[in-house]
Coordinates of N, CA, C and O in Angstrom, one line a residue:
M121 N -39.8 -12.1 18.3 CA -39.5 -13.5 17.9 C -38.0 -13.6 17.8 O -37.3 -12.7 17.3
I122 N -37.4 -14.7 18.4 CA -36.0 -14.9 18.4 C -35.6 -15.5 17.1 O -36.1 -16.6 16.7
F123 N -34.7 -14.9 16.3 CA -34.3 -15.4 15.0 C -33.0 -16.2 15.1 O -32.8 -17.2 14.4
S124 N -32.1 -15.8 16.0 CA -30.8 -16.5 16.1 C -30.2 -16.2 17.5 O -30.6 -15.3 18.2
L125 N -29.3 -17.1 17.9 CA -28.6 -16.9 19.2 C -27.1 -17.2 19.0 O -26.8 -18.1 18.3
Q126 N -26.3 -16.4 19.7 CA -24.9 -16.7 19.7 C -24.4 -16.6 21.1 O -24.6 -15.7 21.8
G127 N -23.7 -17.7 21.5 CA -23.2 -17.8 22.8 C -22.4 -19.1 23.1 O -22.1 -19.8 22.1
T128 N -22.1 -19.3 24.3 CA -21.3 -20.5 24.7 C -22.1 -21.7 24.9 O -23.2 -21.6 25.5
V129 N -21.7 -22.8 24.4 CA -22.5 -24.1 24.6 C -22.2 -24.5 26.0 O -21.2 -25.0 26.4
Q130 N -23.2 -24.3 26.9 CA -23.1 -24.7 28.3 C -23.4 -26.1 28.6 O -22.7 -26.8 29.4
E131 N -24.4 -26.7 27.9 CA -24.7 -28.1 27.9 C -24.9 -28.6 26.5 O -25.5 -27.9 25.7
L132 N -24.6 -29.9 26.3 CA -24.8 -30.4 24.9 C -25.2 -31.9 25.0 O -24.5 -32.7 25.7
S133 N -26.2 -32.2 24.3 CA -26.6 -33.6 24.2 C -27.1 -33.8 22.7 O -27.1 -32.9 22.0
P134 N -27.3 -35.1 22.3 CA -27.8 -35.3 20.9 C -29.1 -34.6 20.6 O -29.4 -34.3 19.4
T135 N -29.9 -34.3 21.6 CA -31.2 -33.7 21.3 C -31.4 -32.3 21.8 O -32.4 -31.6 21.4
Y136 N -30.6 -31.8 22.6 CA -30.7 -30.4 23.0 C -29.4 -29.8 23.4 O -28.4 -30.5 23.6
A137 N -29.3 -28.4 23.4 CA -28.2 -27.7 23.9 C -28.7 -26.6 24.7 O -29.8 -26.1 24.6
V138 N -27.8 -26.1 25.7 CA -28.1 -24.9 26.4 C -27.0 -23.9 26.0 O -25.8 -24.2 26.1
L139 N -27.5 -22.8 25.4 CA -26.6 -21.8 24.9 C -26.6 -20.7 25.9 O -27.7 -20.1 26.2
N140 N -25.5 -20.3 26.4 CA -25.3 -19.3 27.4 C -25.1 -18.0 26.6 O -24.0 -17.8 26.1
V141 N -26.0 -17.1 26.6 CA -25.9 -15.8 25.9 C -25.9 -14.7 27.0 O -26.9 -14.4 27.6
Q142 N -24.7 -14.2 27.2 CA -24.5 -13.1 28.2 C -25.1 -13.4 29.6 O -25.9 -12.6 30.1
G143 N -24.9 -14.6 30.1 CA -25.4 -15.0 31.4 C -26.8 -15.6 31.4 O -27.3 -16.1 32.4
V144 N -27.5 -15.6 30.2 CA -28.8 -16.3 30.2 C -28.7 -17.6 29.4 O -28.2 -17.6 28.3
G145 N -29.1 -18.7 30.0 CA -29.1 -20.0 29.4 C -30.3 -20.3 28.6 O -31.4 -20.3 29.2
Y146 N -30.2 -20.5 27.3 CA -31.4 -20.8 26.5 C -31.4 -22.3 26.2 O -30.4 -22.8 25.6
Y147 N -32.4 -23.0 26.5 CA -32.6 -24.4 26.3 C -33.1 -24.5 24.8 O -34.2 -24.0 24.5
V148 N -32.4 -25.2 24.0 CA -32.7 -25.3 22.5 C -32.8 -26.7 22.1 O -31.8 -27.4 22.2
G149 N -33.9 -27.1 21.5 CA -34.0 -28.5 20.9 C -33.2 -28.5 19.6 O -33.3 -27.5 18.8
I150 N -32.4 -29.5 19.4 CA -31.6 -29.6 18.2 C -31.7 -31.0 17.6 O -32.1 -32.0 18.2
S151 N -31.3 -31.1 16.3 CA -31.1 -32.4 15.6 C -29.7 -32.9 15.9 O -28.8 -32.2 16.3
L152 N -29.6 -34.2 15.5 CA -28.2 -34.8 15.6 C -27.3 -34.1 14.7 O -26.1 -33.9 15.0
M153 N -27.7 -33.7 13.5 CA -26.9 -33.0 12.5 C -26.3 -31.7 13.2 O -25.1 -31.4 13.0
T154 N -27.1 -30.9 13.9 CA -26.7 -29.7 14.5 C -25.8 -30.0 15.8 O -24.8 -29.4 16.0
S155 N -26.2 -31.1 16.5 CA -25.4 -31.5 17.7 C -24.0 -31.8 17.4 O -23.1 -31.4 18.1
Q156 N -23.8 -32.4 16.2 CA -22.4 -32.8 15.8 C -21.6 -31.6 15.4 O -20.3 -31.7 15.4
K157 N -22.2 -30.4 15.2 CA -21.4 -29.2 14.8 C -21.1 -28.4 16.0 O -20.3 -27.5 15.9
L158 N -21.7 -28.7 17.2 CA -21.5 -27.9 18.4 C -20.4 -28.5 19.2 O -20.2 -29.7 19.3
I159 N -19.7 -27.7 19.9 CA -18.6 -28.1 20.8 C -18.9 -27.5 22.2 O -19.1 -26.3 22.4
H160 N -18.9 -28.4 23.2 CA -19.1 -28.0 24.6 C -18.1 -26.9 25.0 O -16.9 -27.0 24.8
N161 N -18.6 -25.9 25.7 CA -17.8 -24.7 26.2 C -17.2 -23.8 25.1 O -16.3 -23.0 25.3
K162 N -17.7 -24.0 23.8 CA -17.2 -23.2 22.7 C -18.3 -22.2 22.3 O -19.5 -22.5 22.4
E163 N -17.9 -21.1 21.7 CA -18.8 -20.1 21.2 C -19.5 -20.7 19.9 O -18.9 -21.3 19.1
S164 N -20.8 -20.6 19.8 CA -21.6 -21.1 18.7 C -22.7 -20.2 18.3 O -23.1 -19.3 19.0
F165 N -23.1 -20.3 17.0 CA -24.2 -19.6 16.5 C -25.3 -20.5 16.0 O -25.0 -21.5 15.3
L166 N -26.5 -20.3 16.3 CA -27.6 -21.1 15.9 C -28.8 -20.3 15.3 O -29.1 -19.2 15.9
F167 N -29.3 -20.7 14.2 CA -30.6 -20.1 13.7 C -31.7 -20.7 14.6 O -31.7 -21.9 14.9
I168 N -32.6 -19.9 15.0 CA -33.6 -20.3 16.0 C -35.0 -20.3 15.4 O -35.4 -19.3 14.7
Q169 N -35.8 -21.3 15.7 CA -37.2 -21.3 15.4 C -37.9 -21.3 16.7 O -37.8 -22.2 17.5
Q170 N -38.7 -20.3 17.0 CA -39.4 -20.2 18.3 C -40.9 -20.6 18.0 O -41.5 -20.2 17.1
I171 N -41.4 -21.5 18.9 CA -42.7 -22.0 18.8 C -43.4 -21.7 20.1 O -43.0 -22.1 21.2
I172 N -44.5 -20.9 20.0 CA -45.2 -20.5 21.2 C -46.5 -21.2 21.3 O -47.3 -21.1 20.4
R173 N -46.6 -22.0 22.4 CA -47.9 -22.8 22.6 C -48.5 -22.2 23.9 O -47.9 -21.5 24.6
E174 N -49.7 -22.7 24.1 CA -50.4 -22.2 25.3 C -49.7 -22.6 26.6 O -49.6 -21.8 27.5
D175 N -49.0 -23.7 26.6 CA -48.4 -24.2 27.8 C -46.8 -24.1 27.8 O -46.2 -24.5 28.7
A176 N -46.3 -23.6 26.7 CA -44.8 -23.6 26.6 C -44.3 -22.6 25.5 O -45.0 -22.4 24.5
H177 N -43.1 -22.1 25.7 CA -42.4 -21.3 24.7 C -41.2 -22.2 24.4 O -40.3 -22.3 25.2
L178 N -41.1 -22.7 23.1 CA -40.1 -23.7 22.8 C -39.1 -23.0 21.8 O -39.5 -22.3 20.9
L179 N -37.8 -23.4 21.9 CA -36.8 -22.9 21.0 C -36.2 -24.1 20.3 O -35.8 -25.1 21.0
F180 N -36.0 -24.0 19.0 CA -35.3 -25.1 18.3 C -34.2 -24.4 17.5 O -34.4 -23.4 16.9
G181 N -33.0 -25.0 17.5 CA -31.8 -24.4 16.9 C -31.3 -25.3 15.8 O -31.3 -26.5 15.8
F182 N -30.7 -24.5 14.8 CA -30.2 -25.2 13.6 C -28.8 -24.6 13.2 O -28.7 -23.4 13.2
H183 N -27.9 -25.5 12.8 CA -26.6 -25.0 12.4 C -26.6 -24.3 11.1 O -25.9 -23.3 10.8
T184 N -27.6 -24.6 10.2 CA -27.7 -23.9 8.9 C -29.1 -23.4 8.7 O -30.1 -23.9 9.2
R185 N -29.2 -22.4 7.9 CA -30.5 -21.8 7.5 C -31.3 -22.8 6.8 O -32.6 -22.9 6.9
A186 N -30.7 -23.6 5.9 CA -31.4 -24.7 5.1 C -32.1 -25.7 6.0 O -33.2 -26.1 5.8
E187 N -31.4 -26.1 7.1 CA -32.0 -27.1 8.1 C -33.2 -26.4 8.7 O -34.2 -27.1 8.9
K188 N -33.1 -25.2 9.1 CA -34.2 -24.5 9.7 C -35.4 -24.4 8.7 O -36.6 -24.7 9.1
E189 N -35.1 -24.2 7.5 CA -36.2 -24.1 6.4 C -36.9 -25.4 6.3 O -38.1 -25.5 6.2
M190 N -36.1 -26.5 6.3 CA -36.7 -27.9 6.1 C -37.5 -28.2 7.4 O -38.6 -28.7 7.3
F191 N -37.1 -27.8 8.6 CA -37.8 -28.0 9.8 C -39.2 -27.3 9.7 O -40.2 -27.9 10.0
N192 N -39.2 -26.1 9.2 CA -40.4 -25.3 9.1 C -41.4 -25.9 8.1 O -42.6 -25.9 8.3
L193 N -40.8 -26.5 7.0 CA -41.7 -27.2 6.0 C -42.3 -28.4 6.6 O -43.5 -28.7 6.5
L194 N -41.5 -29.2 7.4 CA -42.0 -30.4 8.0 C -43.1 -30.1 9.0 O -44.1 -30.8 9.0
I195 N -42.9 -29.1 9.8 CA -43.9 -28.9 10.9 C -45.2 -28.3 10.3 O -46.2 -28.2 10.9
S196 N -45.1 -27.8 9.0 CA -46.3 -27.3 8.4 C -47.2 -28.4 7.9 O -48.4 -28.1 7.6
V197 N -46.7 -29.6 7.9 CA -47.6 -30.8 7.5 C -48.4 -31.2 8.7 O -47.9 -31.4 9.8
T198 N -49.7 -31.4 8.5 CA -50.6 -31.8 9.5 C -50.1 -33.2 10.1 O -49.9 -34.1 9.3
G199 N -50.1 -33.2 11.4 CA -49.7 -34.5 12.1 C -48.2 -34.6 12.3 O -47.7 -35.5 12.9
V200 N -47.4 -33.6 11.8 CA -45.9 -33.6 12.0 C -45.6 -32.5 13.0 O -45.7 -31.3 12.7
G201 N -45.1 -32.9 14.2 CA -44.8 -32.0 15.2 C -43.3 -31.7 15.2 O -42.5 -32.2 14.4
A202 N -42.9 -30.8 16.1 CA -41.5 -30.3 16.2 C -40.6 -31.5 16.5 O -39.5 -31.7 15.9
V203 N -41.0 -32.4 17.4 CA -40.1 -33.5 17.8 C -39.9 -34.5 16.7 O -38.8 -34.9 16.4
S204 N -41.0 -34.8 16.0 CA -41.0 -35.7 14.8 C -40.0 -35.1 13.7 O -39.3 -35.8 13.1
S205 N -40.1 -33.8 13.5 CA -39.3 -33.1 12.5 C -37.8 -33.3 12.9 O -37.0 -33.5 12.0
L206 N -37.5 -33.0 14.2 CA -36.1 -33.2 14.6 C -35.6 -34.6 14.5 O -34.5 -34.8 14.1
I207 N -36.5 -35.6 14.7 CA -36.1 -37.0 14.6 C -35.8 -37.3 13.1 O -34.8 -37.9 12.8
L208 N -36.6 -36.8 12.2 CA -36.4 -37.0 10.8 C -35.1 -36.3 10.3 O -34.3 -36.9 9.6
L209 N -34.9 -35.1 10.8 CA -33.6 -34.4 10.5 C -32.4 -35.0 11.1 O -31.3 -34.9 10.7
S210 N -32.6 -35.8 12.2 CA -31.5 -36.6 12.8 C -31.3 -37.9 12.1 O -30.2 -38.5 12.1
T211 N -32.3 -38.4 11.4 CA -32.2 -39.7 10.7 C -31.6 -39.6 9.3 O -30.8 -40.4 8.9
L212 N -32.1 -38.6 8.6 CA -31.7 -38.4 7.2 C -31.1 -37.0 7.0 O -31.6 -36.0 7.7
N213 N -30.2 -36.8 6.1 CA -29.7 -35.4 5.8 C -30.7 -34.7 4.9 O -31.7 -35.3 4.4
L214 N -30.5 -33.4 4.7 CA -31.5 -32.6 4.0 C -31.7 -33.1 2.5 O -32.8 -33.2 2.1
E215 N -30.6 -33.5 1.9 CA -30.7 -34.0 0.5 C -31.5 -35.3 0.5 O -32.3 -35.5 -0.4
E216 N -31.3 -36.2 1.5 CA -32.0 -37.5 1.5 C -33.5 -37.3 1.7 O -34.3 -37.9 1.1
I217 N -33.8 -36.3 2.6 CA -35.2 -36.0 2.8 C -35.9 -35.5 1.5 O -36.9 -35.9 1.1
A218 N -35.2 -34.5 0.9 CA -35.7 -33.9 -0.3 C -35.9 -35.0 -1.4 O -36.9 -35.1 -2.1
T219 N -34.9 -35.9 -1.6 CA -34.9 -36.9 -2.6 C -36.1 -37.9 -2.3 O -36.8 -38.3 -3.2
A220 N -36.2 -38.3 -1.0 CA -37.3 -39.2 -0.6 C -38.7 -38.6 -1.0 O -39.6 -39.3 -1.5
I221 N -38.8 -37.3 -0.7 CA -40.1 -36.6 -1.0 C -40.3 -36.5 -2.5 O -41.4 -36.9 -3.0
L222 N -39.3 -36.1 -3.2 CA -39.5 -35.9 -4.7 C -39.7 -37.3 -5.4 O -40.4 -37.3 -6.4
S223 N -39.1 -38.3 -4.9 CA -39.3 -39.6 -5.5 C -40.4 -40.4 -5.0 O -40.7 -41.5 -5.4
G224 N -41.1 -39.9 -3.9 CA -42.3 -40.6 -3.3 C -41.9 -41.8 -2.5 O -42.6 -42.7 -2.4
N225 N -40.6 -41.8 -2.0 CA -40.1 -42.9 -1.2 C -40.5 -42.8 0.2 O -39.8 -42.4 1.1
S226 N -41.8 -43.3 0.5 CA -42.3 -43.1 1.9 C -41.6 -44.1 2.9 O -41.4 -43.8 4.1
A227 N -41.0 -45.2 2.3 CA -40.3 -46.2 3.2 C -39.1 -45.5 3.8 O -38.8 -45.7 5.0
L228 N -38.4 -44.7 3.1 CA -37.2 -44.0 3.6 C -37.6 -43.0 4.7 O -37.0 -42.9 5.7
I229 N -38.7 -42.3 4.5 CA -39.2 -41.3 5.5 C -39.6 -42.0 6.7 O -39.4 -41.5 7.9
Q230 N -40.2 -43.2 6.6 CA -40.6 -44.0 7.7 C -39.5 -44.5 8.6 O -39.7 -45.0 9.7
K231 N -38.3 -44.4 8.1 CA -37.1 -44.9 8.9 C -37.0 -44.0 10.2 O -36.4 -44.4 11.1
A232 N -37.5 -42.8 10.1 CA -37.5 -41.9 11.3 C -38.5 -42.4 12.3 O -39.7 -42.7 12.0
K233 N -38.0 -42.6 13.5 CA -38.9 -43.2 14.6 C -40.1 -42.3 14.8 O -40.0 -41.1 14.9
G234 N -41.3 -42.9 14.8 CA -42.5 -42.2 15.1 C -43.2 -41.7 13.9 O -44.3 -41.1 14.0
I235 N -42.6 -41.9 12.7 CA -43.3 -41.5 11.5 C -43.9 -42.7 10.8 O -43.1 -43.6 10.3
G236 N -45.2 -42.8 10.7 CA -45.8 -44.0 10.1 C -46.1 -43.7 8.6 O -45.8 -42.7 8.0
A237 N -46.8 -44.7 8.0 CA -47.0 -44.7 6.6 C -47.9 -43.5 6.2 O -47.6 -42.8 5.2
K238 N -49.0 -43.3 6.9 CA -49.9 -42.2 6.6 C -49.2 -40.8 6.7 O -49.3 -40.0 5.8
T239 N -48.4 -40.6 7.7 CA -47.7 -39.4 7.9 C -46.7 -39.2 6.8 O -46.5 -38.1 6.2
A240 N -45.9 -40.2 6.5 CA -44.9 -40.2 5.4 C -45.6 -39.8 4.1 O -45.1 -38.9 3.3
E241 N -46.7 -40.4 3.8 CA -47.4 -40.1 2.5 C -47.9 -38.6 2.5 O -47.8 -37.9 1.5
R242 N -48.4 -38.1 3.7 CA -48.8 -36.7 3.8 C -47.6 -35.8 3.6 O -47.8 -34.7 2.9
I243 N -46.5 -36.1 4.1 CA -45.3 -35.3 3.9 C -44.9 -35.2 2.5 O -44.7 -34.1 1.9
I244 N -45.0 -36.3 1.8 CA -44.7 -36.4 0.3 C -45.7 -35.5 -0.5 O -45.3 -34.7 -1.3
V245 N -47.0 -35.7 -0.2 CA -48.0 -34.9 -0.9 C -47.9 -33.4 -0.7 O -47.9 -32.6 -1.6
D246 N -47.7 -33.1 0.6 CA -47.7 -31.6 1.0 C -46.4 -30.9 0.5 O -46.5 -29.7 0.3
L247 N -45.3 -31.6 0.5 CA -44.0 -30.9 0.3 C -43.4 -31.1 -1.0 O -42.3 -30.6 -1.3
K248 N -44.0 -32.0 -1.9 CA -43.4 -32.3 -3.2 C -42.9 -31.1 -4.0 O -41.9 -31.1 -4.6
D249 N -43.8 -30.0 -4.0 CA -43.4 -28.8 -4.8 C -42.5 -27.9 -4.0 O -42.1 -26.9 -4.6
K250 N -42.2 -28.2 -2.8 CA -41.5 -27.2 -2.0 C -40.0 -27.5 -1.6 O -39.3 -26.7 -1.1
V251 N -39.6 -28.8 -2.0 CA -38.3 -29.2 -1.5 C -37.2 -29.3 -2.7 O -36.1 -29.7 -2.4
Q252 N -37.6 -28.9 -3.9 CA -36.7 -29.0 -5.0 C -35.4 -28.3 -4.7 O -34.3 -28.9 -5.0
K253 N -35.4 -27.2 -4.1 CA -34.2 -26.4 -3.9 C -33.2 -27.1 -2.9 O -32.0 -26.8 -3.0
F254 N -33.7 -28.0 -2.1 CA -32.8 -28.7 -1.2 C -31.8 -29.6 -1.9 O -30.8 -30.0 -1.3
K255 N -32.2 -30.1 -3.1 CA -31.3 -30.9 -3.8 C -30.0 -30.2 -4.1 O -28.9 -30.6 -3.9
A256 N -30.2 -28.9 -4.6 CA -29.0 -28.1 -5.0 C -28.3 -27.6 -3.7 O -27.1 -27.6 -3.6
E257 N -29.1 -27.2 -2.7 CA -28.6 -26.7 -1.5 C -27.8 -27.8 -0.7 O -26.8 -27.5 -0.1
G258 N -28.2 -29.0 -0.9 CA -27.5 -30.1 -0.2 C -26.0 -30.2 -0.7 O -25.1 -30.4 0.1
E259 N -25.8 -30.0 -2.0 CA -24.5 -30.0 -2.5 C -23.7 -28.8 -1.9 O -22.5 -28.9 -1.5
E260 N -24.3 -27.6 -1.8 CA -23.6 -26.4 -1.3 C -23.3 -26.7 0.2 O -22.2 -26.3 0.6
I261 N -24.2 -27.3 0.9 CA -23.9 -27.5 2.3 C -22.7 -28.4 2.5 O -21.8 -28.1 3.3
S262 N -22.7 -29.5 1.7 CA -21.5 -30.4 1.9 C -20.2 -29.7 1.5 O -19.2 -29.9 2.1
M263 N -20.3 -28.8 0.5 CA -19.1 -28.1 0.1 C -18.6 -27.2 1.3 O -17.5 -27.1 1.6
S264 N -19.6 -26.5 2.0 CA -19.2 -25.6 3.0 C -18.6 -26.4 4.2 O -17.7 -26.0 4.8
V265 N -19.1 -27.6 4.4 CA -18.5 -28.5 5.5 C -17.1 -28.9 5.1 O -16.2 -28.8 5.9
D266 N -16.9 -29.3 3.8 CA -15.6 -29.6 3.3 C -14.6 -28.4 3.5 O -13.5 -28.6 3.9
N267 N -15.1 -27.2 3.2 CA -14.2 -26.1 3.3 C -13.8 -25.8 4.7 O -12.7 -25.4 5.0
K268 N -14.8 -26.0 5.6 CA -14.5 -25.8 7.1 C -13.5 -26.8 7.5 O -12.5 -26.5 8.2
T269 N -13.6 -28.1 7.2 CA -12.7 -29.1 7.5 C -11.3 -28.8 7.0 O -10.3 -28.9 7.7
K270 N -11.3 -28.4 5.7 CA -10.0 -28.0 5.0 C -9.4 -26.9 5.7 O -8.2 -26.9 6.0
E271 N -10.1 -25.8 6.0 CA -9.5 -24.6 6.6 C -9.0 -24.9 8.0 O -7.9 -24.5 8.4
D272 N -9.7 -25.7 8.8 CA -9.3 -26.1 10.1 C -8.0 -26.9 10.0 O -7.0 -26.7 10.8
A273 N -7.9 -27.9 9.1 CA -6.7 -28.7 8.9 C -5.5 -27.9 8.5 O -4.4 -28.0 9.0
L274 N -5.7 -26.9 7.5 CA -4.6 -26.1 7.1 C -4.1 -25.2 8.2 O -2.9 -24.9 8.3
S275 N -5.0 -24.7 9.0 CA -4.6 -23.8 10.1 C -3.8 -24.6 11.1 O -2.8 -24.1 11.6
A276 N -4.2 -25.8 11.4 CA -3.5 -26.7 12.3 C -2.1 -27.0 11.8 O -1.1 -26.9 12.5
L277 N -2.0 -27.2 10.5 CA -0.7 -27.5 9.9 C 0.2 -26.2 9.9 O 1.4 -26.3 10.0
E278 N -0.4 -25.1 9.7 CA 0.4 -23.8 9.7 C 1.0 -23.6 11.1 O 2.1 -23.2 11.2
V279 N 0.3 -24.0 12.1 CA 0.8 -23.9 13.5 C 2.0 -24.8 13.6 O 3.0 -24.5 14.3
L280 N 2.0 -25.9 12.9 CA 3.2 -26.9 12.9 C 4.3 -26.4 12.0 O 5.3 -27.1 11.9
G281 N 4.1 -25.3 11.3 CA 5.1 -24.7 10.5 C 5.1 -25.1 9.0 O 6.0 -24.9 8.3
I282 N 4.0 -25.8 8.6 CA 3.9 -26.2 7.2 C 3.1 -25.2 6.4 O 1.9 -24.9 6.8
P283 N 3.7 -24.6 5.4 CA 3.0 -23.5 4.6 C 1.7 -24.0 4.0 O 1.6 -25.2 3.6
K284 N 0.7 -23.1 4.0 CA -0.6 -23.4 3.4 C -0.5 -23.9 2.0 O -1.2 -24.8 1.6
R285 N 0.3 -23.2 1.2 CA 0.5 -23.6 -0.3 C 0.8 -25.0 -0.4 O 0.3 -25.7 -1.3
M286 N 1.7 -25.5 0.4 CA 2.2 -26.9 0.3 C 1.1 -27.9 0.6 O 1.0 -29.0 0.0
S287 N 0.3 -27.6 1.6 CA -0.7 -28.6 2.0 C -2.1 -28.5 1.3 O -2.9 -29.4 1.4
E288 N -2.4 -27.4 0.7 CA -3.7 -27.2 0.1 C -4.1 -28.2 -1.0 O -5.2 -28.7 -1.0
K289 N -3.2 -28.5 -1.9 CA -3.5 -29.4 -3.0 C -3.7 -30.8 -2.5 O -4.7 -31.5 -2.9
I290 N -2.9 -31.2 -1.5 CA -3.1 -32.5 -0.9 C -4.5 -32.6 -0.2 O -5.2 -33.6 -0.3
A291 N -4.8 -31.5 0.5 CA -6.1 -31.4 1.2 C -7.3 -31.6 0.2 O -8.2 -32.4 0.4
D292 N -7.2 -30.9 -0.9 CA -8.3 -30.9 -1.9 C -8.4 -32.4 -2.5 O -9.5 -32.9 -2.6
R293 N -7.3 -33.0 -2.7 CA -7.3 -34.4 -3.2 C -7.9 -35.4 -2.2 O -8.8 -36.2 -2.6
M294 N -7.6 -35.2 -0.9 CA -8.1 -36.1 0.1 C -9.6 -35.9 0.3 O -10.3 -36.9 0.5
I295 N -10.1 -34.6 0.2 CA -11.5 -34.4 0.4 C -12.3 -34.9 -0.8 O -13.4 -35.4 -0.6
K296 N -11.7 -34.9 -2.0 CA -12.3 -35.5 -3.1 C -12.5 -37.0 -3.0 O -13.5 -37.6 -3.3
Q297 N -11.5 -37.6 -2.4 CA -11.5 -39.1 -2.2 C -12.5 -39.5 -1.1 O -13.2 -40.5 -1.2
N298 N -12.6 -38.6 -0.1 CA -13.5 -39.0 1.1 C -14.1 -37.7 1.6 O -13.5 -36.9 2.4
A299 N -15.3 -37.4 1.2 CA -16.0 -36.2 1.5 C -16.3 -36.1 3.0 O -16.5 -35.0 3.6
D300 N -16.4 -37.2 3.7 CA -16.7 -37.2 5.1 C -15.5 -37.2 6.0 O -15.6 -37.5 7.2
I301 N -14.3 -36.9 5.5 CA -13.1 -37.0 6.3 C -13.1 -36.0 7.4 O -13.7 -34.9 7.2
T302 N -12.6 -36.4 8.6 CA -12.6 -35.4 9.7 C -11.3 -34.6 9.6 O -10.4 -34.9 8.9
T303 N -11.3 -33.5 10.4 CA -10.2 -32.6 10.4 C -8.9 -33.3 10.8 O -7.9 -33.2 10.2
E304 N -9.0 -34.1 11.9 CA -7.9 -34.8 12.4 C -7.3 -35.8 11.3 O -6.1 -35.9 11.1
E305 N -8.2 -36.5 10.7 CA -7.8 -37.5 9.7 C -7.2 -36.8 8.5 O -6.2 -37.2 7.9
L306 N -7.7 -35.6 8.1 CA -7.1 -34.8 7.0 C -5.7 -34.4 7.4 O -4.8 -34.5 6.5
V307 N -5.5 -33.9 8.6 CA -4.2 -33.5 9.0 C -3.2 -34.6 8.9 O -2.1 -34.5 8.4
K308 N -3.6 -35.8 9.4 CA -2.7 -37.0 9.3 C -2.4 -37.4 7.9 O -1.2 -37.6 7.6
Q309 N -3.4 -37.3 7.0 CA -3.2 -37.7 5.6 C -2.3 -36.7 4.9 O -1.4 -37.1 4.1
I310 N -2.4 -35.4 5.2 CA -1.6 -34.4 4.6 C -0.1 -34.6 5.1 O 0.8 -34.6 4.3
L311 N 0.1 -34.9 6.4 CA 1.4 -35.1 6.9 C 2.1 -36.3 6.3 O 3.3 -36.3 6.0
K312 N 1.3 -37.4 6.0 CA 1.8 -38.5 5.4 C 2.3 -38.3 3.9 O 3.2 -38.9 3.4
N313 N 1.6 -37.3 3.3 CA 1.8 -37.1 1.8 C 2.7 -35.9 1.5 O 2.9 -35.6 0.3
I314 N 3.2 -35.3 2.5 CA 4.1 -34.1 2.2 C 5.5 -34.6 1.8 O 6.0 -35.5 2.4

């Protein structure tokens, strides 16, 4: 069973990536959330879920272990396949999915294309006791994204000759004001505020 893959992103689309691992290209189905973390022709690491069917061996890749866990919970629900799970993971983030399940908000789950009322209700009933931890993990995930953005911005500024100490406090303040800030935007904001 393939647990993870590390290699160069040979092809990238919103729904799949081809990861070249020492000359072998692995076609991996991905969510939009994972697609946004990958960069074409760059080295990447993905957690893998392998699904073996009579007619196919399928690989699905995830940027975080938590996303892989949510995927596996979703496909454990009768009537929810791998493609539906990826669409749901592309439509809502992990915390939104967990919140929708815990609060019984089937309308939010139905926003994902291909998931109807009955399937949404089944997801809520089957997973209500299993998604509590994603509420807390959602916060940790966003923190790690913030830290990656911050580290990338500070590294870029160091290349420009600006000491890390000088720009770190400004970076923290900017991330607090806008959690979704991009690395480029953060660099611009820090340069404006030095």
